[in-house]
Amino acid sequence: MPAFIYLLLPILFWSGNYILGRLTVSHGIDPFSISFLRWSLACLIILPFAYKKLWLERNIIAKNWPLLVLFGWLGICNYNLFLYIGLTSTTVTNAVLLNSIMPVMILITARLLLGSKTSWLQNTGILISTLGAIIIVSRGSLDTFLHLTISKGDLWIITAAVSWAIYSVLIIKRPKDMSLIGFFACTALIGTLFQAPLFFLFGSSSLGDFTVTDWLAIVYMGIFASIGAFLCWNIGIQKLGAATAGHFIHLLPVFSITLSVIFLGESLLSFHFVGITLIFSGIFVATILNKKTAK
């Protein structure tokens, strides 16, 4: 399977998670319950396949536990919980826009933490695709973009994006002698343990309040947005690097809008096509064209 597919699938899965997260929060389910139940389900599903690896790699885990705790805290606990909290008090436009700047955060973080450098083609591609994302979320209106306001929810989204940027950059430092499924299961367990006390202290939703739709959303989040997305994302970063992976975040609004058209009956307008064209052009410049030029 082409390496870039490993980065496309997580964006598709997370786009579905974005829409279902909005719907679930709008039903009155609190973000602490959503995030904890999602990852508890993911752990229950992955453990039967990973427990042997965890036992065989227990010495590696013991040796690298500070790093594994950091990954569990940043990628499993912080990003997901902060995203759901943010969605309770910010607009869809602001949330998608703030998520769309994550590639820039990843590049800046990679430069600060790893000393990574980017080529002029990569920087050009980022600018082009960022412009496309801005056109989509501002609906092609400069006035809409200029009047965006920063709310408490926006700050939660920004914090989530920073957590994910650091996770994506540092993931290359994961223990090389640890299996991918063992690494994922270990960090998922750690991240879920971080969320457990928050769920019991701040979770306000009763399980009886969940509708069938809410439970189906949690199942989707646990299987596709958690296990499938994280395994594919980590493989993609190992194959193509964090900087390249960051460009694919720009596809989040594209996939989200497409899913909205399919499942929510929304319409594609002219600014959507302009934005999508710019996003794909930017990714082409920053990845394929940059790789050919480097060779």
Coordinates of C-alpha atoms in Angstrom, one line a residue:
M1 CA 0.0 0.0 0.0
P2 CA 1.4 3.5 -0.9
A3 CA 2.8 5.3 2.1
F4 CA 0.6 8.3 1.7
I5 CA -2.5 6.1 2.2
Y6 CA -1.4 5.7 5.8
L7 CA -1.8 9.5 6.2
L8 CA -5.0 9.8 4.2
L9 CA -7.0 7.2 6.2
P10 CA -6.5 8.9 9.6
I11 CA -7.7 12.2 8.2
L12 CA -10.8 10.5 6.9
F13 CA -11.4 8.7 10.2
W14 CA -10.9 11.9 12.2
S15 CA -13.2 13.9 9.9
G16 CA -15.9 11.4 10.8
N17 CA -15.0 11.8 14.5
Y18 CA -15.2 15.6 14.1
I19 CA -18.8 15.4 12.8
L20 CA -19.9 12.8 15.3
G21 CA -18.2 14.6 18.1
R22 CA -20.2 17.8 17.3
L23 CA -23.4 15.8 17.1
T24 CA -22.8 13.9 20.4
V25 CA -21.8 17.1 22.3
S26 CA -24.9 18.8 20.9
H27 CA -27.0 15.9 22.4
G28 CA -25.8 17.0 25.8
I29 CA -23.1 14.4 26.4
D30 CA -20.2 15.9 28.2
P31 CA -16.7 15.8 26.6
F32 CA -15.1 13.9 29.6
S33 CA -17.5 11.0 29.1
I34 CA -17.1 10.9 25.3
S35 CA -13.3 10.8 25.4
F36 CA -13.1 8.3 28.3
L37 CA -15.6 5.9 26.9
R38 CA -14.1 6.2 23.4
W39 CA -10.6 5.2 24.6
S40 CA -11.9 2.6 27.1
L41 CA -13.6 0.8 24.2
A42 CA -10.4 1.1 22.1
C43 CA -8.4 -0.4 24.9
L44 CA -10.8 -3.3 25.3
I45 CA -10.7 -4.0 21.6
I46 CA -6.9 -3.8 21.2
L47 CA -5.8 -5.6 24.4
P48 CA -6.7 -9.2 23.2
F49 CA -4.3 -8.6 20.3
A50 CA -1.6 -6.7 22.2
Y51 CA -1.3 -8.3 25.6
K52 CA 1.3 -10.8 24.6
K53 CA 3.4 -8.1 23.0
L54 CA 3.0 -5.9 26.1
W55 CA 4.3 -8.8 28.3
L56 CA 7.2 -9.6 26.0
E57 CA 8.2 -5.9 25.8
R58 CA 7.7 -5.2 29.5
N59 CA 11.5 -4.5 29.9
I60 CA 11.4 -2.0 27.0
I61 CA 8.3 -0.4 28.6
A62 CA 10.0 -0.1 32.0
K63 CA 13.1 1.4 30.4
N64 CA 11.2 4.0 28.3
W65 CA 8.2 4.7 30.6
P66 CA 8.7 8.5 30.9
L67 CA 8.6 8.8 27.1
L68 CA 5.6 6.5 26.9
V69 CA 3.7 8.4 29.6
L70 CA 4.4 11.6 27.6
F71 CA 3.0 10.1 24.4
G72 CA -0.1 8.8 26.3
W73 CA -0.7 12.2 27.9
L74 CA -0.2 14.3 24.7
G75 CA -1.7 12.1 22.0
I76 CA -4.4 10.1 23.8
C77 CA -5.5 12.2 26.7
N78 CA -4.9 15.9 25.9
Y79 CA -5.6 16.1 22.2
N80 CA -8.9 14.2 22.2
L81 CA -10.3 15.6 25.5
F82 CA -9.3 19.2 24.7
L83 CA -10.9 18.9 21.2
Y84 CA -14.2 17.7 22.6
I85 CA -14.1 20.4 25.3
G86 CA -13.4 23.1 22.7
L87 CA -16.3 21.9 20.5
T88 CA -18.8 22.7 23.3
S89 CA -18.1 26.4 23.2
T90 CA -16.7 27.4 19.8
T91 CA -18.1 27.6 16.3
V92 CA -17.4 25.0 13.6
T93 CA -15.7 27.6 11.5
N94 CA -13.2 28.6 14.2
A95 CA -12.5 25.0 15.2
V96 CA -11.8 23.8 11.7
L97 CA -9.6 26.8 11.0
L98 CA -7.6 26.3 14.1
N99 CA -7.1 22.6 13.3
S100 CA -6.0 23.6 9.8
I101 CA -3.0 25.5 11.1
M102 CA -1.6 22.3 12.7
P103 CA 0.9 21.6 9.8
V104 CA 2.5 25.0 10.6
M105 CA 2.6 24.0 14.3
I106 CA 4.2 20.7 13.4
L107 CA 6.9 22.3 11.3
I108 CA 7.7 24.9 14.0
T109 CA 7.7 22.2 16.7
A110 CA 10.0 20.0 14.5
R111 CA 12.4 22.9 14.1
L112 CA 12.4 23.7 17.8
L113 CA 12.6 20.2 19.2
L114 CA 14.6 18.4 16.5
G115 CA 16.3 21.1 14.5
S116 CA 14.5 20.0 11.3
K117 CA 14.7 22.3 8.3
T118 CA 12.1 22.7 5.5
S119 CA 12.7 23.5 1.9
W120 CA 11.3 26.5 0.1
L121 CA 8.9 24.1 -1.8
Q122 CA 7.6 22.7 1.5
N123 CA 7.1 26.2 2.9
T124 CA 5.3 27.3 -0.4
G125 CA 3.1 24.2 -0.3
I126 CA 2.1 25.0 3.3
L127 CA 1.2 28.5 2.4
I128 CA -0.9 27.4 -0.6
S129 CA -2.8 24.7 1.3
T130 CA -3.2 27.0 4.4
L131 CA -4.8 29.6 2.1
G132 CA -7.1 26.9 0.8
A133 CA -8.2 25.8 4.3
I134 CA -8.8 29.5 5.2
I135 CA -11.0 30.0 2.1
I136 CA -13.1 26.9 3.1
V137 CA -13.7 27.7 6.7
S138 CA -14.3 31.5 6.0
R139 CA -16.7 30.5 3.2
G140 CA -14.7 32.6 0.8
S141 CA -15.5 35.8 2.7
L142 CA -12.7 38.1 3.9
D143 CA -15.2 39.7 6.3
T144 CA -16.0 36.4 7.9
F145 CA -12.3 35.7 8.4
L146 CA -11.5 39.1 9.7
H147 CA -14.3 38.9 12.3
L148 CA -13.3 35.6 13.8
T149 CA -13.1 36.0 17.5
I150 CA -11.0 33.9 20.0
S151 CA -13.2 32.3 22.6
K152 CA -12.4 29.9 25.5
G153 CA -13.4 27.1 23.2
D154 CA -10.8 28.3 20.6
L155 CA -8.1 28.3 23.2
W156 CA -8.9 24.6 24.0
I157 CA -8.7 23.8 20.3
I158 CA -5.3 25.6 20.0
T159 CA -4.1 23.7 23.1
A160 CA -5.2 20.4 21.5
A161 CA -3.4 21.3 18.3
V162 CA -0.2 22.1 20.1
S163 CA -0.4 18.7 22.0
W164 CA -0.9 16.9 18.7
A165 CA 2.0 18.8 17.0
I166 CA 4.4 17.8 19.8
Y167 CA 3.2 14.2 19.7
S168 CA 3.6 14.0 15.9
V169 CA 7.1 15.4 16.1
L170 CA 8.3 13.2 19.0
I171 CA 6.7 10.0 17.7
I172 CA 9.8 9.4 15.6
K173 CA 11.6 8.8 18.9
R174 CA 9.4 6.0 20.1
P175 CA 11.3 2.9 21.1
K176 CA 12.5 1.3 17.9
D177 CA 12.5 -2.2 19.4
M178 CA 8.9 -1.9 20.5
S179 CA 6.2 -3.2 18.2
L180 CA 3.7 -0.7 16.8
I181 CA 0.7 -2.5 18.3
G182 CA 2.5 -2.8 21.7
F183 CA 3.4 0.9 21.6
F184 CA -0.2 1.9 20.7
A185 CA -1.8 -0.3 23.3
C186 CA 0.6 1.0 26.0
T187 CA 0.0 4.7 25.2
A188 CA -3.7 4.1 24.9
L189 CA -3.8 2.5 28.3
I190 CA -1.8 5.3 29.8
G191 CA -3.9 8.0 28.1
T192 CA -7.1 6.3 29.3
L193 CA -5.8 6.1 32.9
F194 CA -5.1 9.9 32.7
Q195 CA -8.7 10.4 31.7
A196 CA -10.3 8.1 34.3
P197 CA -10.2 10.5 37.3
L198 CA -11.3 13.4 35.1
F199 CA -14.3 11.3 33.9
F200 CA -15.3 10.4 37.5
L201 CA -14.8 13.9 38.8
F202 CA -16.2 16.0 35.9
G203 CA -18.3 13.7 33.8
S204 CA -21.9 14.8 34.2
S205 CA -23.6 12.5 31.7
S206 CA -25.5 9.4 32.8
L207 CA -25.0 6.3 30.6
G208 CA -28.8 6.2 30.5
D209 CA -28.8 9.5 28.7
F210 CA -27.0 8.0 25.7
T211 CA -29.1 7.3 22.7
V212 CA -28.5 4.5 20.2
T213 CA -26.9 7.1 17.9
D214 CA -24.6 8.3 20.7
W215 CA -23.4 4.7 21.4
L216 CA -22.8 4.1 17.7
A217 CA -20.8 7.3 17.6
I218 CA -18.7 6.1 20.5
V219 CA -18.1 2.7 18.8
Y220 CA -17.0 4.5 15.6
M221 CA -14.7 6.7 17.7
G222 CA -13.2 3.7 19.5
I223 CA -12.6 1.6 16.4
F224 CA -11.9 3.9 13.5
A225 CA -11.0 7.3 15.0
S226 CA -8.8 5.7 17.7
I227 CA -7.3 2.3 16.7
G228 CA -7.4 2.6 12.9
A229 CA -6.4 6.3 12.8
F230 CA -3.6 6.2 15.3
L231 CA -2.0 3.0 13.9
C232 CA -2.1 4.4 10.4
W233 CA -0.8 7.9 11.5
N234 CA 2.2 6.4 13.3
I235 CA 3.0 4.2 10.4
G236 CA 2.7 7.2 8.0
I237 CA 5.0 9.3 10.1
Q238 CA 7.6 6.5 10.3
K239 CA 7.5 6.2 6.5
L240 CA 7.2 9.9 5.4
G241 CA 8.2 12.0 8.5
A242 CA 6.3 14.5 10.7
A243 CA 6.7 17.4 8.3
T244 CA 5.1 15.6 5.4
A245 CA 2.4 14.2 7.6
G246 CA 1.5 17.7 8.7
H247 CA 0.4 18.7 5.2
F248 CA -2.3 16.0 5.2
I249 CA -4.0 17.8 8.1
H250 CA -5.2 20.3 5.6
L251 CA -7.5 17.6 4.2
L252 CA -9.5 17.7 7.4
P253 CA -11.9 20.4 6.2
V254 CA -12.1 18.8 2.8
F255 CA -13.1 15.4 4.1
S256 CA -15.4 17.0 6.8
I257 CA -17.3 18.9 4.2
T258 CA -17.6 15.9 1.9
L259 CA -19.0 13.8 4.8
S260 CA -21.3 16.7 5.7
V261 CA -22.6 16.6 2.1
I262 CA -23.2 12.9 2.2
F263 CA -24.6 12.5 5.7
L264 CA -26.0 15.9 6.6
G265 CA -27.3 17.0 3.2
E266 CA -25.1 20.2 3.0
S267 CA -24.2 21.7 -0.4
L268 CA -20.8 22.3 -2.0
L269 CA -20.4 25.9 -3.1
S270 CA -17.9 27.6 -5.4
F271 CA -15.5 28.6 -2.5
H272 CA -15.4 24.9 -1.5
F273 CA -14.0 23.9 -4.9
V274 CA -11.4 26.8 -4.8
G275 CA -10.3 25.8 -1.4
I276 CA -10.1 22.1 -2.1
T277 CA -8.0 22.8 -5.3
L278 CA -5.6 25.0 -3.3
I279 CA -5.2 22.4 -0.6
F280 CA -4.4 19.6 -3.0
S281 CA -2.1 21.9 -4.9
G282 CA -0.2 22.7 -1.8
I283 CA 0.1 19.1 -0.8
F284 CA 1.4 18.3 -4.3
V285 CA 4.0 21.0 -4.1
A286 CA 5.2 20.2 -0.6
T287 CA 5.4 16.4 -1.1
I288 CA 5.6 15.1 -4.6
L289 CA 7.2 18.1 -6.3
N290 CA 9.5 18.7 -3.3
K291 CA 10.6 15.0 -3.4
K292 CA 11.3 15.1 -7.2
T293 CA 13.3 18.3 -6.9
A294 CA 15.3 16.9 -4.0
K295 CA 16.3 13.9 -6.1

